[in-house]
Tab-separated table of C-alpha atoms in Angstrom:
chain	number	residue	atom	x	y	z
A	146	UNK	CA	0.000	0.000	0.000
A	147	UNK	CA	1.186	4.087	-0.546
A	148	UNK	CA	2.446	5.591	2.117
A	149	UNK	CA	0.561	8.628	1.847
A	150	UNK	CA	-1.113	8.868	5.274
A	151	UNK	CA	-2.837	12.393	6.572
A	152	UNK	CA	-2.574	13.477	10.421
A	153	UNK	CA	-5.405	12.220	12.047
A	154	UNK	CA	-8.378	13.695	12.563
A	155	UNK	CA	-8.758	16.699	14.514
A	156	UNK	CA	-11.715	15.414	16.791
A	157	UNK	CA	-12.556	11.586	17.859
A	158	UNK	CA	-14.714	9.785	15.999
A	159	UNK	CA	-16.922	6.421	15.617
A	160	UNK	CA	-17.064	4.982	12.475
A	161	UNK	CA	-19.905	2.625	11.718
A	162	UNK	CA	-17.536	-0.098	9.691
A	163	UNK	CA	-20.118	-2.054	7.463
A	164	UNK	CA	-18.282	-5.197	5.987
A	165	UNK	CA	-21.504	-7.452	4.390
A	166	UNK	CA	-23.553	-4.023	3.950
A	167	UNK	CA	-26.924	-4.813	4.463
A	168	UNK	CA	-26.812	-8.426	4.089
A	169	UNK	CA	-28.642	-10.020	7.285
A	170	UNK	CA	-29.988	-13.145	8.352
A	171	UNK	CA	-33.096	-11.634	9.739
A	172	UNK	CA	-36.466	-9.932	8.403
A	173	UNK	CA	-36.870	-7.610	11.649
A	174	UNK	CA	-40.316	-6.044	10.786
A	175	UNK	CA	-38.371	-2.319	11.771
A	176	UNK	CA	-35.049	-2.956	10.281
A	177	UNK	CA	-33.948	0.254	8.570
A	178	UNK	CA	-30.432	-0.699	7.388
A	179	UNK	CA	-32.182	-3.975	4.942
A	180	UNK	CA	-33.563	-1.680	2.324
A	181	UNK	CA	-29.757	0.024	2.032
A	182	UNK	CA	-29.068	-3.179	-0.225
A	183	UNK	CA	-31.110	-1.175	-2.994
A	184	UNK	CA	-28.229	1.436	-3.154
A	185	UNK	CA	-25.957	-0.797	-5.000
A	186	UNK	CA	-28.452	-2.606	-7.567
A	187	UNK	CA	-25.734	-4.282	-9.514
A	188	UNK	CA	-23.616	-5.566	-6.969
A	189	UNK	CA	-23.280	-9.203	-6.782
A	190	UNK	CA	-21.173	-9.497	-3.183
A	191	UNK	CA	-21.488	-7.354	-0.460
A	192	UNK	CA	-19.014	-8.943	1.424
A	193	UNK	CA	-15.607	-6.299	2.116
A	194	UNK	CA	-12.975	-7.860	0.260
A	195	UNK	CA	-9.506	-8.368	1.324
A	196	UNK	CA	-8.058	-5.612	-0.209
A	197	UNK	CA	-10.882	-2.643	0.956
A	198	UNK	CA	-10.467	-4.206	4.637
A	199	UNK	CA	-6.996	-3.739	5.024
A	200	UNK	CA	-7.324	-0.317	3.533
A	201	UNK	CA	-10.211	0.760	6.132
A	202	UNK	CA	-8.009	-0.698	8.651
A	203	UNK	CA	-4.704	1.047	7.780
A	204	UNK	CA	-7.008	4.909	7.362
A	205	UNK	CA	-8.858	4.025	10.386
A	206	UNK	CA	-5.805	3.438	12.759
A	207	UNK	CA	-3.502	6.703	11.130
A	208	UNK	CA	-7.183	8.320	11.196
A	209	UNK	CA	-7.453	8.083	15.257
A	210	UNK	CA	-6.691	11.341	16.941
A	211	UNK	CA	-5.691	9.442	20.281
A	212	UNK	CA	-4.089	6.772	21.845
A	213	UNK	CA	-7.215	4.082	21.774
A	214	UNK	CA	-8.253	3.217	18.082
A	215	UNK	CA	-12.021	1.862	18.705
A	216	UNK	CA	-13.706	-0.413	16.056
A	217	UNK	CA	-17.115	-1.356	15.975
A	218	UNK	CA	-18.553	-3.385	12.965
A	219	UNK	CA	-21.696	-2.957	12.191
A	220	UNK	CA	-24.435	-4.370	9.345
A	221	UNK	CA	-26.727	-6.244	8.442
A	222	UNK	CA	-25.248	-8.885	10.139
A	223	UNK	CA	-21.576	-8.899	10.571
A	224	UNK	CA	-21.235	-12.623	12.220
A	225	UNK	CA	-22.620	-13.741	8.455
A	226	UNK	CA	-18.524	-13.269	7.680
A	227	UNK	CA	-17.513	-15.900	9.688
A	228	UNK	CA	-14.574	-16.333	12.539
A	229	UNK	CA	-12.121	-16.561	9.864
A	230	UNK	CA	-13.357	-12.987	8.588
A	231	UNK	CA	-12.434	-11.434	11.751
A	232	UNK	CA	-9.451	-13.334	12.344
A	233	UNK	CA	-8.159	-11.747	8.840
A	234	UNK	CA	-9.642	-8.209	10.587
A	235	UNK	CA	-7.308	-9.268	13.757
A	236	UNK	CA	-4.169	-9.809	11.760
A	237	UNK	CA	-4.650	-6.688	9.662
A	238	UNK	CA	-4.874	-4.260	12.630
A	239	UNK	CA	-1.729	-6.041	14.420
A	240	UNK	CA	-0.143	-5.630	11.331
A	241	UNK	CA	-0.176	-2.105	10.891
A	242	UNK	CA	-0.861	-1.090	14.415
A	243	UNK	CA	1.843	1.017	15.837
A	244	UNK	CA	3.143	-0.183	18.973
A	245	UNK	CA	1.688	3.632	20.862
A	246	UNK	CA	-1.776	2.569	20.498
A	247	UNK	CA	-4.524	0.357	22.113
A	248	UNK	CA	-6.895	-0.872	19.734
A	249	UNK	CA	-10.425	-2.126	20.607
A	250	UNK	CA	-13.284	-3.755	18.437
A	251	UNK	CA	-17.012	-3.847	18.865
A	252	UNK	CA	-19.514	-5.885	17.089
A	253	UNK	CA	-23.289	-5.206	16.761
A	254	UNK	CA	-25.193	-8.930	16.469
A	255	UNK	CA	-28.697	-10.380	16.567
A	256	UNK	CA	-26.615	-13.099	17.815
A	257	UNK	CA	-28.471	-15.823	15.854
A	258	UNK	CA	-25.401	-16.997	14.704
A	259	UNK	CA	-23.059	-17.401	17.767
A	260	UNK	CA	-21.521	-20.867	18.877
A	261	UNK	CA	-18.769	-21.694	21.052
A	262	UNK	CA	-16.061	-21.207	18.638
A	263	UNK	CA	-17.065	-17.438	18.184
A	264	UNK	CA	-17.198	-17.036	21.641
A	265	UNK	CA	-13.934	-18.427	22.027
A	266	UNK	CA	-12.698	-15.964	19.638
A	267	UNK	CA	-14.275	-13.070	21.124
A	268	UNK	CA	-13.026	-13.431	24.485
A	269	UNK	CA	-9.307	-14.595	23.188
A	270	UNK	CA	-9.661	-11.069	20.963
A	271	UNK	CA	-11.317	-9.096	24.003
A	272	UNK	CA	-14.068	-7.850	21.722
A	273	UNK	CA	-17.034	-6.403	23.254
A	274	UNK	CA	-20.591	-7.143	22.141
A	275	UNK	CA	-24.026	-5.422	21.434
A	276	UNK	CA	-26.509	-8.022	21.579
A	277	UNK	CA	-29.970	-7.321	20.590
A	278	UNK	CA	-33.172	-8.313	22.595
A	279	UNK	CA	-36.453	-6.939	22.802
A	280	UNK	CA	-37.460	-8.039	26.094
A	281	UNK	CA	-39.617	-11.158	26.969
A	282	UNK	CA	-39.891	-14.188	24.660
A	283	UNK	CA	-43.369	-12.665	23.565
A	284	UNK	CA	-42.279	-9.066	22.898
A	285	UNK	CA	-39.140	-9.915	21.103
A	286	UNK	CA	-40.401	-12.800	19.101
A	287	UNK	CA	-43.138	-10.207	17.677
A	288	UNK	CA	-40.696	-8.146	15.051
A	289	UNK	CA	-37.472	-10.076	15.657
A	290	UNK	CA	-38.012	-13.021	13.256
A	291	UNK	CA	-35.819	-15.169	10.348
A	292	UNK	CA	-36.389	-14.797	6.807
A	293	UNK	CA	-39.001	-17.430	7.410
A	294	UNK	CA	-41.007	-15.276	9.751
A	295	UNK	CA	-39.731	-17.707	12.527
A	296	UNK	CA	-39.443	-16.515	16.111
A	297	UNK	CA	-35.397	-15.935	17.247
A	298	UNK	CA	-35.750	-15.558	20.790
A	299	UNK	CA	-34.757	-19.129	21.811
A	300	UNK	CA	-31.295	-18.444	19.535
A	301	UNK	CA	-30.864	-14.644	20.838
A	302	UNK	CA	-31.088	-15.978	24.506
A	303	UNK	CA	-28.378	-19.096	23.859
A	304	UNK	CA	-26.375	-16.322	22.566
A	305	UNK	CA	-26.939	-14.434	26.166
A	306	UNK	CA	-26.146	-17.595	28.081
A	307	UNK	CA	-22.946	-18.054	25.876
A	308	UNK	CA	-20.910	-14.600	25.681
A	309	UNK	CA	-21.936	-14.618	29.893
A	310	UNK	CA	-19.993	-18.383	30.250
A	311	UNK	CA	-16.977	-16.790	28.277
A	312	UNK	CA	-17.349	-14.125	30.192
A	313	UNK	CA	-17.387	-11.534	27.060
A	314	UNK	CA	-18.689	-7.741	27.914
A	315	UNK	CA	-22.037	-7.496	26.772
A	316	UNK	CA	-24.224	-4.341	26.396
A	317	UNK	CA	-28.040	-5.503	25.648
A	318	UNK	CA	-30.083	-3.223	23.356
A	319	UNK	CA	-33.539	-3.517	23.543
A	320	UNK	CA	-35.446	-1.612	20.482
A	321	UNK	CA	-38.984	-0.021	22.099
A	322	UNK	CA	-41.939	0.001	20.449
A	323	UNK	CA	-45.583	0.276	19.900
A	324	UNK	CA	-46.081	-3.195	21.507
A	325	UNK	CA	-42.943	-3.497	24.063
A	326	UNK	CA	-43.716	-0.007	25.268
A	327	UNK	CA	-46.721	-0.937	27.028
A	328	UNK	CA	-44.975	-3.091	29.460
A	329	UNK	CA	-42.172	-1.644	31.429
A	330	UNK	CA	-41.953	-2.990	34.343
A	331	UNK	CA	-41.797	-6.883	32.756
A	332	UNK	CA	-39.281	-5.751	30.375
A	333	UNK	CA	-36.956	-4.475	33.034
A	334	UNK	CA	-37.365	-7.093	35.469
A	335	UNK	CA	-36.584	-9.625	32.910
A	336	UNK	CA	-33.453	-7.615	31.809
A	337	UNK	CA	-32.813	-8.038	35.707
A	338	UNK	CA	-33.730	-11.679	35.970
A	339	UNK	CA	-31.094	-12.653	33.130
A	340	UNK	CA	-28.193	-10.882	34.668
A	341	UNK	CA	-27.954	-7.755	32.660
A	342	UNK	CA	-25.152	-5.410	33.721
A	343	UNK	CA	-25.438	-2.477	30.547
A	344	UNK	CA	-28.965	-1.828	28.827
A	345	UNK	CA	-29.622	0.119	26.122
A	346	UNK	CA	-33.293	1.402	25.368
A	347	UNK	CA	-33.739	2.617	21.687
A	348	UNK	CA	-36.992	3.977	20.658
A	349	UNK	CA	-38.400	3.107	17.140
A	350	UNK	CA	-39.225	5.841	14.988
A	351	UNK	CA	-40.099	5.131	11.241
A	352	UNK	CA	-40.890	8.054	9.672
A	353	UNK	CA	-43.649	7.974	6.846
A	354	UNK	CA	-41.889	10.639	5.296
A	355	UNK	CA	-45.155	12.316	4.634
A	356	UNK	CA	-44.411	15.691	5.466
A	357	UNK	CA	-46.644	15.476	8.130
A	358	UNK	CA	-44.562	13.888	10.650
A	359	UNK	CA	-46.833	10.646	9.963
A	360	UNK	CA	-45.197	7.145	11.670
A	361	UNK	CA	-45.867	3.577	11.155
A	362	UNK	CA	-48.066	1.745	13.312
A	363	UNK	CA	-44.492	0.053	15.117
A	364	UNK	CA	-43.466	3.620	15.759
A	365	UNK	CA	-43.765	3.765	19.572
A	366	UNK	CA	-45.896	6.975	21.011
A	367	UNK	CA	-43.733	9.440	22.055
A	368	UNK	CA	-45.834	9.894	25.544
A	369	UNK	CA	-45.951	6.229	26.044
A	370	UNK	CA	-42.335	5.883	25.692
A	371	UNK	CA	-41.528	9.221	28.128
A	372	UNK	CA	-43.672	6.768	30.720
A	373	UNK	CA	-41.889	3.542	29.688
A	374	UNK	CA	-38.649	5.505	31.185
A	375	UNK	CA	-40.264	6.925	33.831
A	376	UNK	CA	-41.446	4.084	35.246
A	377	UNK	CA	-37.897	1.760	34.875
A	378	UNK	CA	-36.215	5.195	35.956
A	379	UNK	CA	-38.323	5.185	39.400
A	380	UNK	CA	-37.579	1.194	39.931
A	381	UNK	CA	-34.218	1.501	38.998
A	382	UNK	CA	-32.520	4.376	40.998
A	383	UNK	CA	-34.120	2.757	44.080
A	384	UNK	CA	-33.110	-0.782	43.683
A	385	UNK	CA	-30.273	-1.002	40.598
A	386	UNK	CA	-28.026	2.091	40.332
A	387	UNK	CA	-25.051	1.632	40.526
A	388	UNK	CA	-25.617	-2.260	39.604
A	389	UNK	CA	-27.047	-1.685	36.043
A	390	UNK	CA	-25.964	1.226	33.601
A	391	UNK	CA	-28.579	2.025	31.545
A	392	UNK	CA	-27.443	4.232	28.824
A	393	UNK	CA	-29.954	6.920	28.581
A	394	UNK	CA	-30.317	7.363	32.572
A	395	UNK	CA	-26.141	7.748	32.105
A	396	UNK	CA	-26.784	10.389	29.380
A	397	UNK	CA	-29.322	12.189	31.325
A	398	UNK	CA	-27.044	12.329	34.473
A	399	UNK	CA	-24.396	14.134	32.732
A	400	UNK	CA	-25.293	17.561	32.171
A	401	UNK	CA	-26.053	17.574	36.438
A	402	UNK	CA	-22.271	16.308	36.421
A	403	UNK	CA	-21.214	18.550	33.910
A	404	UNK	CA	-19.836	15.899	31.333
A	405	UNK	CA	-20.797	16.667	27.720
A	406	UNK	CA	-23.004	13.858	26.223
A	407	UNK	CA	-20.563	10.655	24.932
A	408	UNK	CA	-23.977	9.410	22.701
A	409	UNK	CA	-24.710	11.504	19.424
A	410	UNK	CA	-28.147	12.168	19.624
A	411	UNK	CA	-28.122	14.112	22.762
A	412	UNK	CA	-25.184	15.706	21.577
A	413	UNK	CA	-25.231	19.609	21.021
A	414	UNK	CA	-23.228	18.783	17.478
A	415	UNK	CA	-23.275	15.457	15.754
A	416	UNK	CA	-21.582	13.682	12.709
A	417	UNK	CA	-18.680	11.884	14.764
A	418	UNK	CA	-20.192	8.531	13.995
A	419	UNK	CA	-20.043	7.959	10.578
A	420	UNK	CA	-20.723	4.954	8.402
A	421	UNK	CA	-17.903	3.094	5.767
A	422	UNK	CA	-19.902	0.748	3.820
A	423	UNK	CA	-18.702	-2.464	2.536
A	424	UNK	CA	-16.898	-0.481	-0.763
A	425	UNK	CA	-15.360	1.983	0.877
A	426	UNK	CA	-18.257	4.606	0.548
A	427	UNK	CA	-18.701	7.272	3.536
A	428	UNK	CA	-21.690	8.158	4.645
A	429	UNK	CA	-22.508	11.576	7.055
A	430	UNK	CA	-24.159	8.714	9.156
A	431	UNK	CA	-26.151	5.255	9.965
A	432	UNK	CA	-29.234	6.979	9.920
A	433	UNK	CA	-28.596	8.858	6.693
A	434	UNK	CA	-27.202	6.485	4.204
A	435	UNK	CA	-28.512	7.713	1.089
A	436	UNK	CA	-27.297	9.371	-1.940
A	437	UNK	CA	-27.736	12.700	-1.061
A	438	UNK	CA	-25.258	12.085	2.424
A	439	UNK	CA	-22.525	10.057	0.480
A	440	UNK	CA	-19.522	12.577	0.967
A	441	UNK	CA	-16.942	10.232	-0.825
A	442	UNK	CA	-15.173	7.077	-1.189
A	443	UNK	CA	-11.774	6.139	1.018
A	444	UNK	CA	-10.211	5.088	-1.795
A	445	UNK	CA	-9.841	8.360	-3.030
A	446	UNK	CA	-10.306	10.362	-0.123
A	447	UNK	CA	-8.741	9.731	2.969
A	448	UNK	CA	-10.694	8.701	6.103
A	449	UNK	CA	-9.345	11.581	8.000
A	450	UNK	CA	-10.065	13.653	5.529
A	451	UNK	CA	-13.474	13.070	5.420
A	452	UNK	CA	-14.879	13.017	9.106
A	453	UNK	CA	-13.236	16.198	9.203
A	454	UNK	CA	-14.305	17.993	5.845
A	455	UNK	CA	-16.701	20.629	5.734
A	456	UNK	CA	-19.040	18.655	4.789
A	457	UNK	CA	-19.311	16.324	7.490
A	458	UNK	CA	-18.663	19.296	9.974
A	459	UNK	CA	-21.757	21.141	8.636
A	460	UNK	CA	-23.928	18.045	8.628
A	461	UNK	CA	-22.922	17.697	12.722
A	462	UNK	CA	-23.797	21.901	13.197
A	463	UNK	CA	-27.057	21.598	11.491
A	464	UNK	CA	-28.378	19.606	14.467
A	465	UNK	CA	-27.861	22.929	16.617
A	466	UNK	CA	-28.169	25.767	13.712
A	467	UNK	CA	-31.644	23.838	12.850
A	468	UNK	CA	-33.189	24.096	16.696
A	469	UNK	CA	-36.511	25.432	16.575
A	470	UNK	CA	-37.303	28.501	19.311
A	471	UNK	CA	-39.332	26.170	21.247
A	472	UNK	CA	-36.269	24.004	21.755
A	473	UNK	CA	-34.058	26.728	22.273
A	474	UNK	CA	-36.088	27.972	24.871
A	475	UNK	CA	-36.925	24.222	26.483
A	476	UNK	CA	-35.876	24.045	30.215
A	477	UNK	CA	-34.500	20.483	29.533
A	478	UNK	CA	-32.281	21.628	26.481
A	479	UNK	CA	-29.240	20.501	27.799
A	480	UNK	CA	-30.536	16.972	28.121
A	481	UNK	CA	-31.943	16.509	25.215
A	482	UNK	CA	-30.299	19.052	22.539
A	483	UNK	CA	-32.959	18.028	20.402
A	484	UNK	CA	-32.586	14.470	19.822
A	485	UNK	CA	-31.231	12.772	16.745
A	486	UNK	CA	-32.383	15.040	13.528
A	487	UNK	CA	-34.183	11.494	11.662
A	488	UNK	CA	-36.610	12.133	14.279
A	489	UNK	CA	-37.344	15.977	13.592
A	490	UNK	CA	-40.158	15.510	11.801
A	491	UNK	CA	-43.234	17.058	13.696
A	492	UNK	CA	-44.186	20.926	14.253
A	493	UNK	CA	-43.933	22.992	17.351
A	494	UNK	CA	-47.088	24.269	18.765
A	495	UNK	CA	-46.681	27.560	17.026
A	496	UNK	CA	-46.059	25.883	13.794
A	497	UNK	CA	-42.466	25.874	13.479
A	498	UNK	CA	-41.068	22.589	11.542
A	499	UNK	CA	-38.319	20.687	12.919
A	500	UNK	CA	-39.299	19.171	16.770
A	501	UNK	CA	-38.635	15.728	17.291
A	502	UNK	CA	-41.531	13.378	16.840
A	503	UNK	CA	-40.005	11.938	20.885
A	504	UNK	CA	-40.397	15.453	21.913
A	505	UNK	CA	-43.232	15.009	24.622
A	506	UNK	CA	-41.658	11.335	26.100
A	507	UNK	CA	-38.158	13.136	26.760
A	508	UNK	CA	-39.277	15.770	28.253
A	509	UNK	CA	-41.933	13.853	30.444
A	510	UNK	CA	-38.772	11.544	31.705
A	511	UNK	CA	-36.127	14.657	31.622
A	512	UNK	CA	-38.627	16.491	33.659
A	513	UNK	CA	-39.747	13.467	35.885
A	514	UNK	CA	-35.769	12.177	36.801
A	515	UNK	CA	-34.028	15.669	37.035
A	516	UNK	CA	-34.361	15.459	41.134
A	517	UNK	CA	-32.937	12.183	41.558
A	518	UNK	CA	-30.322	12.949	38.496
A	519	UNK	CA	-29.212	15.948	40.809
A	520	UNK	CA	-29.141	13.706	43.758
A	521	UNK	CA	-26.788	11.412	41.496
A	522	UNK	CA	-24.428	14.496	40.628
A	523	UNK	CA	-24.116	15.233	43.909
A	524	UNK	CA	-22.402	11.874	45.090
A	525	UNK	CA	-20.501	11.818	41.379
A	526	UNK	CA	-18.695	14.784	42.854
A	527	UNK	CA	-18.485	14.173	46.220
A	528	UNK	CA	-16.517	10.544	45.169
A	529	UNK	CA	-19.531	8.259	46.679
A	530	UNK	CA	-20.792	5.109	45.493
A	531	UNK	CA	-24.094	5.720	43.568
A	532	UNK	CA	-25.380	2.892	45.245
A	533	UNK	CA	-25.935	5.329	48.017
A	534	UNK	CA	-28.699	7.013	45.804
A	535	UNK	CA	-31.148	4.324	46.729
A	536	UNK	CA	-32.217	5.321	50.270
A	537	UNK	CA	-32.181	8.473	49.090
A	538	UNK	CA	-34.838	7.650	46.767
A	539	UNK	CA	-36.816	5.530	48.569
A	540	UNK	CA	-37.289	8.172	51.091
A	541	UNK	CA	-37.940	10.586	48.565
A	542	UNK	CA	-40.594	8.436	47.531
A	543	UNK	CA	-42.196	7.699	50.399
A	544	UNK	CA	-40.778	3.606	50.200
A	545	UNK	CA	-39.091	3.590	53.427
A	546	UNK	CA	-37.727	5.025	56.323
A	547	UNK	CA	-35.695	8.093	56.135
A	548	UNK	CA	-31.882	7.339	55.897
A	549	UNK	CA	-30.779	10.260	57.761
A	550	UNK	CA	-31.917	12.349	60.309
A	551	UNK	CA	-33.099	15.849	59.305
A	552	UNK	CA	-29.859	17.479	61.040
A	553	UNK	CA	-27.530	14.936	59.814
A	554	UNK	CA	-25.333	15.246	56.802
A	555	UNK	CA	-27.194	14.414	53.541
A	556	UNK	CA	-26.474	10.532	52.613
A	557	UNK	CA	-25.746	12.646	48.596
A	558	UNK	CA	-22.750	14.102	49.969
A	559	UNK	CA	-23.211	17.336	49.150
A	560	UNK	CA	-22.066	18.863	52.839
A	561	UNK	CA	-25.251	20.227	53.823
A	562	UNK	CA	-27.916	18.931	56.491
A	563	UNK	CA	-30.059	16.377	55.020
A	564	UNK	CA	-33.110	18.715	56.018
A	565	UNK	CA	-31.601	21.447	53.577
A	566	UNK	CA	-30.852	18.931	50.881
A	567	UNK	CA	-32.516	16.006	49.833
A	568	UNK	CA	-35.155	15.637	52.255
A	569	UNK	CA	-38.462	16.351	50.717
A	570	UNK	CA	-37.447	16.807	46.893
């Protein structure tokens, strides 16, 4: 290969490596990413070859602005590859890696297709996993199905019981919608019952693309979903923080802490998590993979190059330039920064285009949580356990005995006497 590598890129970045495309072994009833196929109508293969992986690889690593190169592969299903796919993916980043850096790699599965030998390769490799569930054998087995229309809840769940025996981190996505939604609490306790340490919920939105902010039926309600998280919120910071991370709860802790948002769509700015499809093409992003947001090709423009053109730079600013007043003005702002722009769909009350069809759930559970998300900044920067948030809220709820006296030093840490503090909020 030419030795004509750029500096890296001047920010860090994600990119959404897809190395089959949007080749899968499923027929989710949701899936966005299948109809993607359609943008290549004469291809034949859409598996990465040899030649375009290395590439990625080599751009990728000289790409990386800091000493931890992170790569997550993405699809369609990437498992379709095969062990000996990612073994090749293995050697290639050893190869070129220089000696400085720490690389790390992520895959995103429906984990239909996991057996011992992958697992044995995942946990030799230290690769983390995102495995997908929907919740209860009923609820997932409703969208998540094979080509056949067959359920896939027996195979997700072997997965589960697999990655936890080779003891391979795990972070458990759960996609919410119009049917899940309805059931909160037995979709949380049965993350709980398996063992789940990191949850992610992801609310469906499919657009109709009707200019009227119309949804498909699957779509979940942006009220019932606000409620959804309310109600795991409420059972979870008295029985599970600090035991589970739940990834939005996490997100809506940080502006409290003062830590800028690590996940995109609560991000003031976006675009740091592009996509690289399986021929190289670059895409502004996994939601926006269509012609209009292709911004090049890495075989004739570097990686680096691109995440940090103006292109991709203006795509990321339009999430904040684009803000209707009624956002601007929102008392949960910072928490929300207007979701992820797919979902801007909907009017403001006074007419303005461009709110987020999710506007009324976020700012039901923003609204709802900010007390106890306060309480959890408070022992963040005080150096405490967040465990210690539980009594806290229980009290605050009315679920059990006070764990302080009202003259005693608040259990959040903040300094004060609990009377002044936390007592009664």
């Amino acid at each position: 290969m030419e030795d004509n590598a750029l500096a890296p890129a001047s920010r860090d970045f994600q990119i959404m490596a897809k190395p089959i495309g949007a080749i899968c072994n499923l027929d989710c009833h949701y899936c966005y990413y299948l109809k993607k196929e359609d943008l290549y109508p004469e291809t034949k293969s859409f598996r990465m070859t040899d030649d375009m992986l290395e590439e990625y690889i080599v751009q990728h690593i000289e790409a990386a602005p800091g000493p931890v190169v992170n790569f997550s592969w993405h699809g369609g299903e990437p498992t379709l590859l095969g062990v000996d796919y990612f073994e090749k993916i293995v050697a290639f980043q050893k190869k070129h890696k220089p000696p400085e850096l720490k690389i790390t790699n992520g895959i995103q599965t429906n984990g239909t297709l996991l057996d011992e030998r992958w697992c044995r390769f995942l946990a030799a490799e230290g690769f983390s996993i995102g495995l997908s569930l929907d919740g209860p054998q009923e609820l997932h087995d409703a969208y998540r199905v094979t080509k056949g229309q067959k359920p896939t809840y027996k195979q997700v769940m072997r997965a589960w019981k697999l990655l936890r025996q080779h003891r391979i981190t795990c972070d458990l996505l759960c996609v919410v919608h119009s049917y899940n939604v309805r059931y909160p609490t037995q979709v949380y306790r049965f993350f709980k019952d398996i063992g789940v340490e990191y949850l992610q919920f992801l609310p469906l939105v499919e657009s109709l693309r009707d200019g009227q902010g119309g949804v498909s039926e699957l779509t979940v309600p942006a009220e019932a979903f606000g409620e959804f998280l309310c109600t795991v919120f409420d059972e979870w910071v008295k029985q599970d923080v600090g035991r589970v991370m739940i990834q939005i709860f996490d997100e809506a802790a940080r502006p409290a802490c003062g830590v800028e948002h690590s996940l995109c769509i609560f991000r003031e700015t976006c675009g740091d998590v592009p996509v690289v499809e399986h021929n190289g093409d670059f895409y502004s992003c996994d939601h926006f993979v269509e012609p209009n947001y292709r911004l090049g090709n890495i075989t004739d423009t570097r990686l680096a190059e691109l995440v940090d053109g103006p292109e991709q730079r203006k795509f990321g600013q339009d999430k904040r330039d684009t803000l209707p007043r009624y956002c601007r003005e929102c008392e949960v702002l910072d928490m929300c920064n207007g979701g992820c722009p797919k979902d801007r769909i909907i009017k403001t009350p006074d007419g303005e285009e461009g709110l987020n069809y999710l506007c009324a759930g976020y700012k039901r559970f923003f609204t709802h949580a900010k007390p106890n998300l306060e309480r959890m900044a408070s022992l963040w920067r005080a150096g405490k356990p967040l465990d210690e948030l539980r009594p806290i809220a229980q009290a605050a709820a009315g679920d059990e005995a006070s764990p302080a006296g009202r003259n005693d030093p608040c259990p959040c840490g903040s300094g004060r006497k609990y009377k002044r503090c936390c007592l009664g909020k």
